[in-house]
PDB file of C-alpha atoms and ligand atoms in Angstrom:
ATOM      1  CA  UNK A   1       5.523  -3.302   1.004  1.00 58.00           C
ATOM      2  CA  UNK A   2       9.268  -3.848   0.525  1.00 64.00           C
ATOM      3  CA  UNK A   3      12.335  -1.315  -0.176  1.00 64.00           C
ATOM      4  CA  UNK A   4      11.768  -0.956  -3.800  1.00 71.00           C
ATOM      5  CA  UNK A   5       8.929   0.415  -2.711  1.00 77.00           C
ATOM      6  CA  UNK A   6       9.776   2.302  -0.228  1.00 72.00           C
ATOM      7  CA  UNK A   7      11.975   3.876  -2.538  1.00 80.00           C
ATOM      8  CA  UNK A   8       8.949   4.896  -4.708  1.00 86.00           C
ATOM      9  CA  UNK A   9       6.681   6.280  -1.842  1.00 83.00           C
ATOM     10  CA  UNK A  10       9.549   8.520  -0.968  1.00 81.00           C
ATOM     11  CA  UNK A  11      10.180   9.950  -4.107  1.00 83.00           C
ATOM     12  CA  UNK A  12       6.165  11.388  -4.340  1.00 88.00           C
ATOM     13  CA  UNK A  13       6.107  14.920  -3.460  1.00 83.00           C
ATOM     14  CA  UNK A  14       4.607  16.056  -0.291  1.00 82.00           C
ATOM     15  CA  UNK A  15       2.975  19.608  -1.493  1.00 85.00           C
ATOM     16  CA  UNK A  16       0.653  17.134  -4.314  1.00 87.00           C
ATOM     17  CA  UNK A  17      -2.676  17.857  -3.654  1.00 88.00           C
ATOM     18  CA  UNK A  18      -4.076  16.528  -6.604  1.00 94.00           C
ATOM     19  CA  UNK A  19      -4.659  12.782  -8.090  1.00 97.00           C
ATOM     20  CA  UNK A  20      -5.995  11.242 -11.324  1.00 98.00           C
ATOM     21  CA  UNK A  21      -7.537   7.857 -11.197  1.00 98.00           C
ATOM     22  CA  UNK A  22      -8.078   5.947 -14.582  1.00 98.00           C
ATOM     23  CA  UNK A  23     -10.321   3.485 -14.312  1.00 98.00           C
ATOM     24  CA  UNK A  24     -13.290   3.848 -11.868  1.00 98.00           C
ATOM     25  CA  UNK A  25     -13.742   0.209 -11.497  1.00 97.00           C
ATOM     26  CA  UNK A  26     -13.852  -1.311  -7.561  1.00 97.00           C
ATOM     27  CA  UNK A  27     -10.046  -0.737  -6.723  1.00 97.00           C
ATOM     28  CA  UNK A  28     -10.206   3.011  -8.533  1.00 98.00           C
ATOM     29  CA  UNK A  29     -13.398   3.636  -7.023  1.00 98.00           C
ATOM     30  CA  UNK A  30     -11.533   3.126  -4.043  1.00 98.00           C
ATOM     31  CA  UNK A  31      -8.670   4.992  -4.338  1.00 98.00           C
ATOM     32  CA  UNK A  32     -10.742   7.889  -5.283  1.00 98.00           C
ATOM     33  CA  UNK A  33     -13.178   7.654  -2.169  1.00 97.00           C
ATOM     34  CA  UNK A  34     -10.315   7.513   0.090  1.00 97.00           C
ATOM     35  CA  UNK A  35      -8.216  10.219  -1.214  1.00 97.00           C
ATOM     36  CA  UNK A  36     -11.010  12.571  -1.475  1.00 96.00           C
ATOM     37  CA  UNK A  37     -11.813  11.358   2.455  1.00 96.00           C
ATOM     38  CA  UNK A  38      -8.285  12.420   2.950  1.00 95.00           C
ATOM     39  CA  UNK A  39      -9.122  15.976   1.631  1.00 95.00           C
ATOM     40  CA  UNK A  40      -6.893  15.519  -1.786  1.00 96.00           C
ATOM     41  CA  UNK A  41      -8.412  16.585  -4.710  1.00 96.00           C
ATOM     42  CA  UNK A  42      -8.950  13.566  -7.340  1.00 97.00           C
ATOM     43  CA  UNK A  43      -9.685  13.591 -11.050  1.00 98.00           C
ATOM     44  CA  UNK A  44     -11.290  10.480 -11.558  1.00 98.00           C
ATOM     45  CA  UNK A  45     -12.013   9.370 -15.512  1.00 98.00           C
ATOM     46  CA  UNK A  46     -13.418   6.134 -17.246  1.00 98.00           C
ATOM     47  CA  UNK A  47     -14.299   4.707 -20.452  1.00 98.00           C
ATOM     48  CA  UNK A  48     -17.825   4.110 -19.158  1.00 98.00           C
ATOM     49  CA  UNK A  49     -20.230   6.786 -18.715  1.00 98.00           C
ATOM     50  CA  UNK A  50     -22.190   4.556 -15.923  1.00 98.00           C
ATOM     51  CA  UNK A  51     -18.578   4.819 -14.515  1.00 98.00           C
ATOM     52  CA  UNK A  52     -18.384   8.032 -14.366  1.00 98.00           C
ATOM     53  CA  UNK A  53     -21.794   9.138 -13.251  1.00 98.00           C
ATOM     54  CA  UNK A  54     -21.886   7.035 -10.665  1.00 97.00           C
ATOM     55  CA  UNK A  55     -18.675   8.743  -8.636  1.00 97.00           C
ATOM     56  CA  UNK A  56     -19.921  11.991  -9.388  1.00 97.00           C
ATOM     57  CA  UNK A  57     -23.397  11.007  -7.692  1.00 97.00           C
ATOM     58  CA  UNK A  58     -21.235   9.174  -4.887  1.00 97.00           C
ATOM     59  CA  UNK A  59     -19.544  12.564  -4.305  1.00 97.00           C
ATOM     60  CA  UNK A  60     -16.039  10.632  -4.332  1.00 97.00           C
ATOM     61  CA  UNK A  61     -14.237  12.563  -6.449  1.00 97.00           C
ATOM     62  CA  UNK A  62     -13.515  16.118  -7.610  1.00 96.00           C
ATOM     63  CA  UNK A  63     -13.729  16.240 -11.313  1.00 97.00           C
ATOM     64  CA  UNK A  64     -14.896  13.024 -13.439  1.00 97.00           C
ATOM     65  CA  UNK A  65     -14.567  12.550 -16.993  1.00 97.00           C
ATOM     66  CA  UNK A  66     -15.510  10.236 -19.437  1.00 98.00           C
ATOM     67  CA  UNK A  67     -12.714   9.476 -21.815  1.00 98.00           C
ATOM     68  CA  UNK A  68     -10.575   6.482 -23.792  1.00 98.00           C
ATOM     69  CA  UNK A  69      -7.447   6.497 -22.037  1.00 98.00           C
ATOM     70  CA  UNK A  70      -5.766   4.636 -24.916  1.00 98.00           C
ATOM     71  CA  UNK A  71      -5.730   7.736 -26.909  1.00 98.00           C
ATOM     72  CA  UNK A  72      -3.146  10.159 -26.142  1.00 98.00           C
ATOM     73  CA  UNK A  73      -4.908  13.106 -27.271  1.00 98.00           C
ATOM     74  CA  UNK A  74      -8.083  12.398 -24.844  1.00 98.00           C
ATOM     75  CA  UNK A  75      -5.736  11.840 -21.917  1.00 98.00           C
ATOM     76  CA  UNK A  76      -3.705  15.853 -23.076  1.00 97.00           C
ATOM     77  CA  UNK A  77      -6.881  17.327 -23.382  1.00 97.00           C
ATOM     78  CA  UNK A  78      -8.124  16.223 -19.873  1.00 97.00           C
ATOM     79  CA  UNK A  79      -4.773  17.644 -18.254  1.00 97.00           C
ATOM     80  CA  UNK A  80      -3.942  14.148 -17.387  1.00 97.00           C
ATOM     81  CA  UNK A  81      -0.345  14.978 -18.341  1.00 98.00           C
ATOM     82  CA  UNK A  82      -0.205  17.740 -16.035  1.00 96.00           C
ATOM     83  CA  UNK A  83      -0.504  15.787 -12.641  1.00 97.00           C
ATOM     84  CA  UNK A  84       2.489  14.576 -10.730  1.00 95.00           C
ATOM     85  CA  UNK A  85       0.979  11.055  -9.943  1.00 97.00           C
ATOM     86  CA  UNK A  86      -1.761   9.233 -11.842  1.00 98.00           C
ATOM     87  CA  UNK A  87      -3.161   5.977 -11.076  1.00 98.00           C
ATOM     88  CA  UNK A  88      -3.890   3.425 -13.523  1.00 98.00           C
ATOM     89  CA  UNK A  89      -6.492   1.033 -12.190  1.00 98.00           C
ATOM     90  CA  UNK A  90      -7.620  -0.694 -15.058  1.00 97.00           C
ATOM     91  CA  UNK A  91      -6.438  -4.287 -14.115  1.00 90.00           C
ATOM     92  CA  UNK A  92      -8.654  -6.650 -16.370  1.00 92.00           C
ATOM     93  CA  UNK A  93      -8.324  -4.866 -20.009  1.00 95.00           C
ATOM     94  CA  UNK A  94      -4.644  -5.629 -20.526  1.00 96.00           C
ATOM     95  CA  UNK A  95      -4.174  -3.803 -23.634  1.00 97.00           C
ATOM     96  CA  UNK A  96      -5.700  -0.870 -22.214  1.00 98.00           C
ATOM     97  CA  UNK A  97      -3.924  -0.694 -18.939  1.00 98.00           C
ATOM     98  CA  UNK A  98      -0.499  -1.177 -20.946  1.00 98.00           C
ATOM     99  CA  UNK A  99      -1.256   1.412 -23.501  1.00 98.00           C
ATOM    100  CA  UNK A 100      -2.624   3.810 -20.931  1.00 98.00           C
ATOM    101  CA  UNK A 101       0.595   3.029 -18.461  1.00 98.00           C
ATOM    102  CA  UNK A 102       2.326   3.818 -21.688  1.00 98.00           C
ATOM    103  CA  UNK A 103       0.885   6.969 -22.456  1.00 98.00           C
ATOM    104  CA  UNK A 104       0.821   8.467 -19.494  1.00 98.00           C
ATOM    105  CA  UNK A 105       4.802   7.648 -18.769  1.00 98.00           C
ATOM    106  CA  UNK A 106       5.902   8.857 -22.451  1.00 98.00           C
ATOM    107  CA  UNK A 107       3.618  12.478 -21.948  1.00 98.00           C
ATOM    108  CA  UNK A 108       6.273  12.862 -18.919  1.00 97.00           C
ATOM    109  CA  UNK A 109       4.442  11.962 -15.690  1.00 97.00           C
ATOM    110  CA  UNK A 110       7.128  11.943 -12.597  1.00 96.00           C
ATOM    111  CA  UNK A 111       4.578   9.204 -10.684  1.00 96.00           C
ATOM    112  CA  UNK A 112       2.466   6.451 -12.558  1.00 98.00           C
ATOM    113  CA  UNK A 113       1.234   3.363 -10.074  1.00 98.00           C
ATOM    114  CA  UNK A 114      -0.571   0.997 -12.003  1.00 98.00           C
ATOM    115  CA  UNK A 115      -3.215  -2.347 -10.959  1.00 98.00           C
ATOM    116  CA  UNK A 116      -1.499  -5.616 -11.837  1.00 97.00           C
ATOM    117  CA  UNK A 117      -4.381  -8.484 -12.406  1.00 95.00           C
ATOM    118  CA  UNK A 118      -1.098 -11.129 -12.633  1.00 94.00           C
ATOM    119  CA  UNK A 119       2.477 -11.398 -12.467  1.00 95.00           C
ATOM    120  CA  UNK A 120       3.485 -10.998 -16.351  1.00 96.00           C
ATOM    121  CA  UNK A 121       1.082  -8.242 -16.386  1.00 97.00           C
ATOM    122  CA  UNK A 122       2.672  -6.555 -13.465  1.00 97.00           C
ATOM    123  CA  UNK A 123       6.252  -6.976 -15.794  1.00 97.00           C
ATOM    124  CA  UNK A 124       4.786  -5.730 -18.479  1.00 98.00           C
ATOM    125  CA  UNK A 125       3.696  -2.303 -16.636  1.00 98.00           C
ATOM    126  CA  UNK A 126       7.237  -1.887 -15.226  1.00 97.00           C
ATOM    127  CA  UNK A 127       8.687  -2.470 -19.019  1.00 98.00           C
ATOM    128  CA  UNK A 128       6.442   0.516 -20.050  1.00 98.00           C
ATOM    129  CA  UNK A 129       7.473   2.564 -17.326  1.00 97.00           C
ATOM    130  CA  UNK A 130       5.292   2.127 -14.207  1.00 98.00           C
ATOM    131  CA  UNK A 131       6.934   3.467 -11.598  1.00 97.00           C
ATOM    132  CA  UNK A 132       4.747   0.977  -8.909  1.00 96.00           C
ATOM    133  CA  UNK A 133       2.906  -1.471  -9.636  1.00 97.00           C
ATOM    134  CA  UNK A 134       0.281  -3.209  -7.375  1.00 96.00           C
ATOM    135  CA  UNK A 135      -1.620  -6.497  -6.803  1.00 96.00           C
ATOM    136  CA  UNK A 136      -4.569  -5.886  -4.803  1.00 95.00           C
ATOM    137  CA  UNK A 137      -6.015  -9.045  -4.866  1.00 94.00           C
ATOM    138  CA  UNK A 138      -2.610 -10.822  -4.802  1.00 92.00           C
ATOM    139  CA  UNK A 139      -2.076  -8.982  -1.487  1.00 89.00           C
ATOM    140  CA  UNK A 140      -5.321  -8.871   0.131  1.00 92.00           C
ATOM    141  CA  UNK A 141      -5.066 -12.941  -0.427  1.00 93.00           C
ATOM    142  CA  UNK A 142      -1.681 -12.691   1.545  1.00 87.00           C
ATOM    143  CA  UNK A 143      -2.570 -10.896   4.200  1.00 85.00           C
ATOM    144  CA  UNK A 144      -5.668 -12.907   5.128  1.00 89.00           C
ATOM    145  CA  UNK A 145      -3.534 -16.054   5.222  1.00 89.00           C
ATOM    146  CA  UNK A 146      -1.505 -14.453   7.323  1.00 82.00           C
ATOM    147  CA  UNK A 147      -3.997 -13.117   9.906  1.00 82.00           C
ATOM    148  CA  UNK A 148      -5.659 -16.374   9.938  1.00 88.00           C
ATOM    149  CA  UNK A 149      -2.571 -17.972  10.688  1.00 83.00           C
ATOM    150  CA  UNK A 150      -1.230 -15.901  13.409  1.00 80.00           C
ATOM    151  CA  UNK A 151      -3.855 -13.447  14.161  1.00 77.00           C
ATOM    152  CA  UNK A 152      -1.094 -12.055  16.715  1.00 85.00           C
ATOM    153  CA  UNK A 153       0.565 -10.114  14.277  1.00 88.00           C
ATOM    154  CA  UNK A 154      -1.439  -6.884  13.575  1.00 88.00           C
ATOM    155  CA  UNK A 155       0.568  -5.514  11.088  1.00 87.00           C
ATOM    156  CA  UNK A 156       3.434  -6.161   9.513  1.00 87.00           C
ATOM    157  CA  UNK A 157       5.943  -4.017   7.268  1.00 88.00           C
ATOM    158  CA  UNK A 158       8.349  -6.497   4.598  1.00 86.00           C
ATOM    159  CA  UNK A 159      11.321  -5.001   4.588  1.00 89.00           C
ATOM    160  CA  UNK A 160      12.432  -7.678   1.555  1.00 87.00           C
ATOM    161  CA  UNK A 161      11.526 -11.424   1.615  1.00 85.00           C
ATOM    162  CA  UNK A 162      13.337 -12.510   4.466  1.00 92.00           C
ATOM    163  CA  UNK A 163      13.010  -9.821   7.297  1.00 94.00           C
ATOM    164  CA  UNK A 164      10.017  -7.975   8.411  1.00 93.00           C
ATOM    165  CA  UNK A 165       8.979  -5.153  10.716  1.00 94.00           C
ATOM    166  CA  UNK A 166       6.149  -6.584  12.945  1.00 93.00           C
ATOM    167  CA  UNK A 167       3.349  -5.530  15.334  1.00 92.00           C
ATOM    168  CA  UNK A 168       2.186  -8.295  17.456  1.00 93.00           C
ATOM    169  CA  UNK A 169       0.152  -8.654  20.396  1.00 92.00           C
ATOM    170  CA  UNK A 170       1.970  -9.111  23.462  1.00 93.00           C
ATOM    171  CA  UNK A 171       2.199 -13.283  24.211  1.00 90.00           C
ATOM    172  CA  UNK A 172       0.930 -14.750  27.107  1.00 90.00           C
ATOM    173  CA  UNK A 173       4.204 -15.695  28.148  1.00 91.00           C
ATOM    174  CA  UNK A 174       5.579 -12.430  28.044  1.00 93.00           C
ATOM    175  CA  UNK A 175       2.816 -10.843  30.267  1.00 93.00           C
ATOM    176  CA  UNK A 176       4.245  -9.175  33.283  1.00 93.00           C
ATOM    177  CA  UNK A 177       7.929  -9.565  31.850  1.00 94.00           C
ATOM    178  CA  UNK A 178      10.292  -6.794  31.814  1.00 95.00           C
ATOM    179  CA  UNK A 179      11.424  -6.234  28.304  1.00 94.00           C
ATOM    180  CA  UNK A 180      15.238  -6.502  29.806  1.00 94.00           C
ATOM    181  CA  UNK A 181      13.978 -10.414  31.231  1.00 94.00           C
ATOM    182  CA  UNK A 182      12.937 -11.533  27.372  1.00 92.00           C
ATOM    183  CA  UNK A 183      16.248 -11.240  26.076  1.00 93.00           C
ATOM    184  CA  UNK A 184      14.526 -11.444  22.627  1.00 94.00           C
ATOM    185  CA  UNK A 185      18.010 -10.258  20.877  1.00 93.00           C
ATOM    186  CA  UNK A 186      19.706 -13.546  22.562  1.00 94.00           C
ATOM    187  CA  UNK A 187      16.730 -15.852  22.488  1.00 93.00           C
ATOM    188  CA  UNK A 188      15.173 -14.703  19.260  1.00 93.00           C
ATOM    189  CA  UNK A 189      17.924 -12.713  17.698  1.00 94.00           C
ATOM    190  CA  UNK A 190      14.936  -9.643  17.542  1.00 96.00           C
ATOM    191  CA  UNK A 191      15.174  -6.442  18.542  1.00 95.00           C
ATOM    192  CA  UNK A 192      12.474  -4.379  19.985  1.00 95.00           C
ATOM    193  CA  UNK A 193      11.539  -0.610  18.523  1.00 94.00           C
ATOM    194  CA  UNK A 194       8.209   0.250  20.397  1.00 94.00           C
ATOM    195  CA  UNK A 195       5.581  -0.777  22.457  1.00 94.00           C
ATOM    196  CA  UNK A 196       2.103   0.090  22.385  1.00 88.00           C
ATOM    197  CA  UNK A 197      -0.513   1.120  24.538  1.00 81.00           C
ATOM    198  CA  UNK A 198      -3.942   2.281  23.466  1.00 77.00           C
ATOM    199  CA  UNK A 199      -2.941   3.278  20.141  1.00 76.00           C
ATOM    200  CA  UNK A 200       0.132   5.254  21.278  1.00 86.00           C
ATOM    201  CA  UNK A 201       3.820   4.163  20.628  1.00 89.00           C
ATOM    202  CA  UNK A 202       6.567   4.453  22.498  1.00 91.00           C
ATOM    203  CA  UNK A 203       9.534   4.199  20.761  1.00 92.00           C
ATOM    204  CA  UNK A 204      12.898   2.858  22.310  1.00 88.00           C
ATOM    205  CA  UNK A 205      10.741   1.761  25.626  1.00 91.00           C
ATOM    206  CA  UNK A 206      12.894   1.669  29.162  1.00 91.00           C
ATOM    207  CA  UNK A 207      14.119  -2.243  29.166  1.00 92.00           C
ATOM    208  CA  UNK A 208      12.388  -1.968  32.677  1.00 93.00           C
ATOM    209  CA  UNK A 209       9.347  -1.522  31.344  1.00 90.00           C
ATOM    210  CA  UNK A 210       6.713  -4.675  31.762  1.00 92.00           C
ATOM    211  CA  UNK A 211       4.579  -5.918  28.719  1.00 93.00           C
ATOM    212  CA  UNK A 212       1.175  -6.275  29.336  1.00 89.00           C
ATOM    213  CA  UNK A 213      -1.387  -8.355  28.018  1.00 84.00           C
ATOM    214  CA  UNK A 214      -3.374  -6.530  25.077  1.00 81.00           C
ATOM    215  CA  UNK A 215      -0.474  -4.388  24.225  1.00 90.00           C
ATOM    216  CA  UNK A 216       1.409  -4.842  21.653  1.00 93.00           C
ATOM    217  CA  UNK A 217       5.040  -4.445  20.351  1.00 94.00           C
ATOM    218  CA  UNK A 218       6.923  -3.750  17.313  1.00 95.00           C
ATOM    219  CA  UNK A 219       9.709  -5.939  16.524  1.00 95.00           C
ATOM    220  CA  UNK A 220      12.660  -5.989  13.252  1.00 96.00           C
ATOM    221  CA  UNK A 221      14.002  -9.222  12.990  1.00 96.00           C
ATOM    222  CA  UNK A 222      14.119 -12.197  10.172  1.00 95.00           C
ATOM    223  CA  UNK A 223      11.265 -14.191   9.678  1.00 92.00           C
ATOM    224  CA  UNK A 224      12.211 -17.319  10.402  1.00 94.00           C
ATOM    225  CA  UNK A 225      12.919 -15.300  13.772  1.00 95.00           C
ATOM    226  CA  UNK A 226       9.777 -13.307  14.116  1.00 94.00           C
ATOM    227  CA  UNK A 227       8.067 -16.842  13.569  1.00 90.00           C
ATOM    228  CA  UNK A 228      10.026 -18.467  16.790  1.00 92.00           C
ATOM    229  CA  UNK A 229       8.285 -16.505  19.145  1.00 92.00           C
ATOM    230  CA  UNK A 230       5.256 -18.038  21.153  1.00 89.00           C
ATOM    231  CA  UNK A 231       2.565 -16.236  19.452  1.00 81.00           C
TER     232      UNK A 231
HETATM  233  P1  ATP B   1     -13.111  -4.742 -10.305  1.00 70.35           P
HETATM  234  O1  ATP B   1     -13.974  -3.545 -10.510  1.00 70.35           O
HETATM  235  O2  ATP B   1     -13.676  -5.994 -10.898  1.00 70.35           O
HETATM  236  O3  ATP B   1     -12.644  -4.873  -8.903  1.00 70.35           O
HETATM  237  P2  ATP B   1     -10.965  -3.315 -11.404  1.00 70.35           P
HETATM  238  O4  ATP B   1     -11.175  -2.293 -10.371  1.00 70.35           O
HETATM  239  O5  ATP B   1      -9.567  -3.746 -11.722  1.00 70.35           O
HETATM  240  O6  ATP B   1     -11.791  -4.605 -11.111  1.00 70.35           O
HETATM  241  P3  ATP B   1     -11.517  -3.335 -14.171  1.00 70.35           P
HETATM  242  O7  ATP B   1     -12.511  -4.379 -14.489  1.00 70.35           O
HETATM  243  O8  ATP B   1     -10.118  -3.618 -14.523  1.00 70.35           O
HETATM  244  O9  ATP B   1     -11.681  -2.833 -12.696  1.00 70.35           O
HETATM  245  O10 ATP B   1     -11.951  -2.017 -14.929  1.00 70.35           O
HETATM  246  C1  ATP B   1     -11.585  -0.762 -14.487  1.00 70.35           C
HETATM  247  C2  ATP B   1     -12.289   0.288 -15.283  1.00 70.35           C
HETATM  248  O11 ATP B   1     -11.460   0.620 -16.388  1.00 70.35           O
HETATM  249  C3  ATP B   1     -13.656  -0.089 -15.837  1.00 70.35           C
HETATM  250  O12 ATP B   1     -14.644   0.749 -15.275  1.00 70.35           O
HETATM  251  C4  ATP B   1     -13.508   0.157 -17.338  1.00 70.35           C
HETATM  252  O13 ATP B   1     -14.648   0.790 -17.921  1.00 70.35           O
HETATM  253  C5  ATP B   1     -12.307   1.096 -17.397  1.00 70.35           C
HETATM  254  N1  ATP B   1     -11.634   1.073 -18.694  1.00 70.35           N
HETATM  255  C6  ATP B   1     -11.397   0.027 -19.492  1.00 70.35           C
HETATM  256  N2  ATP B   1     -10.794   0.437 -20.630  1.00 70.35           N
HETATM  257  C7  ATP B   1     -10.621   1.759 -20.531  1.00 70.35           C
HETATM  258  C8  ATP B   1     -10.072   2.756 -21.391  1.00 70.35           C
HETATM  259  N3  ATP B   1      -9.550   2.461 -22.580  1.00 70.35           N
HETATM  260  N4  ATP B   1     -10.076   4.042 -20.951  1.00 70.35           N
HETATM  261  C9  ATP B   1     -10.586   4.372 -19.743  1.00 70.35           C
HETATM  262  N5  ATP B   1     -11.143   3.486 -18.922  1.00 70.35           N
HETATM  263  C10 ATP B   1     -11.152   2.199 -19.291  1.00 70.35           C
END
């Protein structure tokens, strides 16, 4: 995630309740089963009968219906048009996922995220109006190259391509260390927002505070930075 997106997530309105997922493939299949986890309600609507059926007997959605998303009447008569964010996840039929992007942004929805399956198609999508546009296999790739080459860092937040907001696991080195003895804004030009223990943060921690090993802590720095500590 970087600003730009940020920017998106921020303008989504906190009272929705309700989703529509086009495209019940893998990625909108999961999008639907976790929003409806997350007690949203989520019309979910494919092409594909077999598509359909199959979230309705998975219980993973609300409402499912089977329509063509390319034609605008199909998606009006669904109340597609009525939601305040609608998902397009129809990443390998590139006419289809532009058209539907299309449609849905012309009708007037505020908030239209749409599956990438490569870069031009991912410029395309913003061209017809997608307000965010992701790259789930693009990302998932990223991330596992990451955690296989630092496993230490749990999670990390891009703030744009040079700096980062990171949660790592405590370093050996730092074990026992008072956060005021690591000098990490002199050594590593880092500064420190929160520690963790069990799950629980603690933001702005007292500097006399020691760092154990198997916590963790959450640092904002560069990433040519972030990568000089001995993790
Ligand atoms: P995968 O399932 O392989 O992970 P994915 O989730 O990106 O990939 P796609 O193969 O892109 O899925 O297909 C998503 C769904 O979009 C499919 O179930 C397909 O039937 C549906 N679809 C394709 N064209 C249309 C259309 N015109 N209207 C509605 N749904 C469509």
């Amino acid at each position: 995630m970087n600003l730009s997106s940020l920017s998106f997530f921020r303008s989504l309105r906190k009272d929705n309740k309700q989703f529509a997922v086009i495209g019940l493939g893998r990625f909108g299949r999961a999008v639907c089963s976790t929003l409806h986890k997350l007690g949203y309600e989520v019309l979910g609507t494919d092409i594909d009968e077999k598509q359909v059926a199959q979230v309705l007997t998975e219980q993973i959605v609300s409402h499912a219906l089977q329509l063509d998303s390319t034609e605008p009447a199909a998606l009006k008569e669904a109340g597609i048009f009525e939601f305040d964010t609608v998902i397009v996840a129809i990443g390998n039929y590139l006419q289809e996922s532009i058209i539907t992007t299309l449609n849905v942004k012309e009708a007037g929805v505020p908030h239209v995220v749409a599956k990438a399956s490569s870069e031009i198609h991912g410029k395309v999508l913003k061209r017809v109006g997608a307000d965010h546009v992701v790259y789930p296999e693009n990302e998932a790739g990223c991330t596992l190259a990451r955690s296989l080459t630092k496993p230490a860092i749990l999670d990390r937040f891009e703030l744009d391509p040079e700096n980062s907001i990171v949660e790592l696991i405590v370093p050996d080195q730092f074990d026992g260390k008072t956060i005021a003895d690591l000098k990490l804004r002199s050594r590593y030009g880092l500064n420190l927002l929160a520690v963790s223990y069990n799950d629980k943060f603690e933001i702005n921690p007292d500097p006399n505070q020691r760092l154990q090993k198997g916590s963790a802590i959450v640092v904002i720095g560069s990433n040519k930075d972030i990568n000089r500590l001995p993790i």
